[in-house]
Amino acid sequence: MAQEQIGSDIRVHDVLIVGAGPCGLAVAARLSERMPAANFSDDEHQRYHWIRKHRNQTSIKIYKTGHETRPKASTSIRGGAGLDLLVLDATDNRWMARWDTLFKTFDISHLRSPMFFHFDPAERDGLLAYTYRNDRGNELTEIRGCVGKELSKHQRKKRERSGRQPRTEPTVDERDRNDYFVPSTPLFASHCGCLVDRYDLHRNMVSHEKVEDIRFDYLENYSEVDKIFTVRTDKGVHHAKVVVLAVGGNPPQIPDAPTEGLEGMTHAMHIKEMPPSYVRAKINARLPTNIVIVGGGLTSAQLGDLAIRRGVTKVWLLMRGPLKVKPFDVGLEWVGKFRNFEQAAFWTADSVEERWEKIKTARNGGSVTPPYKKIMDRHISTGRLCLLQNTTIKEKQWDPISKTWTVLLSDESQTLPRIDHIYFATGVQSNFECLPFLQSICSDYPVESCGGLPCITENMAWRDDVPLFVAGRLAALQLGPGAPNLIGARIGAERIAWSIQDTLGEKESGNDTASKKQEFDYLTGRGSRFDALAEAA
């Protein structure tokens, strides 16, 4: 759809996406794909994609009449399927900038997500196909303990009666083993770059701007009937018919942050260098160094391993609860291809409160993957890592002269030496009411909340009368426990794209749009094929 101008200098975009991370890229790619894989089986998708792609480029001869249709110019428009898209990102003017920075800072070699956790809208196994098409299978690492031959119903009952049913029984069939590998960080980044190239979502679409305010109201000299969004940033003002909120949650905050010693503590999401310069100076001088990492998730284990590999003498890892080890953030029953049972139970919940309880139960706090558990055990055996479970910081005091902390723990039987730095791998909150740029929307168009999450509509909109669509972790009450993960980005993008298409209408150009749509619906079996008889009559 061509952009609209108000007067001579104001541009109204069709869609404005806040955030150029995984959720933002997933929405942009899905809006650009005319034949999404989610709507068809693999065979149907290949056939219909060929029909749509080549029908205006190939001569087609009708067998019965002998009439031949000559090729004509294609009406396909790349880059948002003809939509005028704008993406605003607070980190950089490119896709996945924040993601890439964190993965590089933490020195993460492989993702935690399996191969079917990606946001290629054209193919369900897009990442796997890309891997083997480019001969990069050596960059995959198997997720052990997930895949095994399923037991028959008789075998399961026999084991249950005898009490021999193992609690860690694999629930994924051997046929799906190829899915349960994790890609390397460079491989996943290359696949994302492939999507950007395929859909022409290049850098000039992403603008490095921090959003400060979003309003939805009538705009003078535009329309007295239709409201539009006015998005104010640190660099200017933008207007759009539809806005997609694809942010990763609230800004990271250190729990109970003191007024002094801020240079001696860092939230994991704010790490610029690991370890900091004054700690590196002590390492280079061959002086003993000690750091504390607070958190029970995978990030804390990754930071501990990274610190030890970079020369820190000893790392103290504090967890307020027990150590939990599992392959994914959520249980395997939420991850597999056929997770219909859990999703159905989630969607049929009687209230948002019940959904929120299911989300908390499924995620169950931070966890560490089995491979990193082995790494932690190796460091513990050498005395470089000390794991303290069910322990919190009771008191801490900063000495600006020595640049060290005196730390007292809730477990008084544990005594720490002078600590050089404290890292907080405590994640981020999900409380939309505390986001500064949503204050106007919350005031003008209030919505109910549960657990800090907005109660958005089933079509992922803020309200039925406000086309502000929500993706990612803030959409968990609609997407389920996997909302903050890559699978949530893809599912959310699919639902948001359908809603945006309904909101903005058909985007294909050309004078025969209606006839082309009817022809396409007939070929793909959409609606009733008897409609074609009515047209012929």
PDB file of C-alpha atoms in Angstrom, residues 62 79 86 92 119 134 154 219 284 295 329 332 355 391 393 408 472-473 478 483:
ATOM      1  CA  ILE A  62      -6.081 -24.723 -21.129  1.00  0.00           C
ATOM      2  CA  GLY A  79       9.053  -5.394   1.493  1.00  0.00           C
ATOM      3  CA  LEU A  86       8.679   1.622   9.704  1.00  0.00           C
ATOM      4  CA  ASP A  92      20.646   0.487  16.612  1.00  0.00           C
ATOM      5  CA  PHE A 119      10.369 -17.067  12.634  1.00  0.00           C
ATOM      6  CA  ASN A 134      24.174 -24.419   3.100  1.00  0.00           C
ATOM      7  CA  HIS A 154       0.298 -51.356  26.968  1.00  0.00           C
ATOM      8  CA  LEU A 219      -5.123  14.174  13.565  1.00  0.00           C
ATOM      9  CA  ASN A 284      46.633  -9.006  34.866  1.00  0.00           C
ATOM     10  CA  GLY A 295      20.308 -15.518  39.670  1.00  0.00           C
ATOM     11  CA  ASP A 329      12.521 -22.509  29.678  1.00  0.00           C
ATOM     12  CA  LEU A 332       8.809 -30.419  27.053  1.00  0.00           C
ATOM     13  CA  ARG A 355      -4.018 -18.554  32.447  1.00  0.00           C
ATOM     14  CA  THR A 391      20.616 -18.136  49.577  1.00  0.00           C
ATOM     15  CA  ILE A 393      22.261 -11.279  49.959  1.00  0.00           C
ATOM     16  CA  LEU A 408      26.661 -10.872  54.211  1.00  0.00           C
ATOM     17  CA  GLY A 472       6.404 -11.100  22.824  1.00  0.00           C
ATOM     18  CA  ARG A 473       6.314 -11.552  26.583  1.00  0.00           C
ATOM     19  CA  GLN A 478      -2.898 -14.884  24.692  1.00  0.00           C
ATOM     20  CA  ALA A 483       5.491 -15.986  24.554  1.00  0.00           C
TER      21      ALA A 483
END
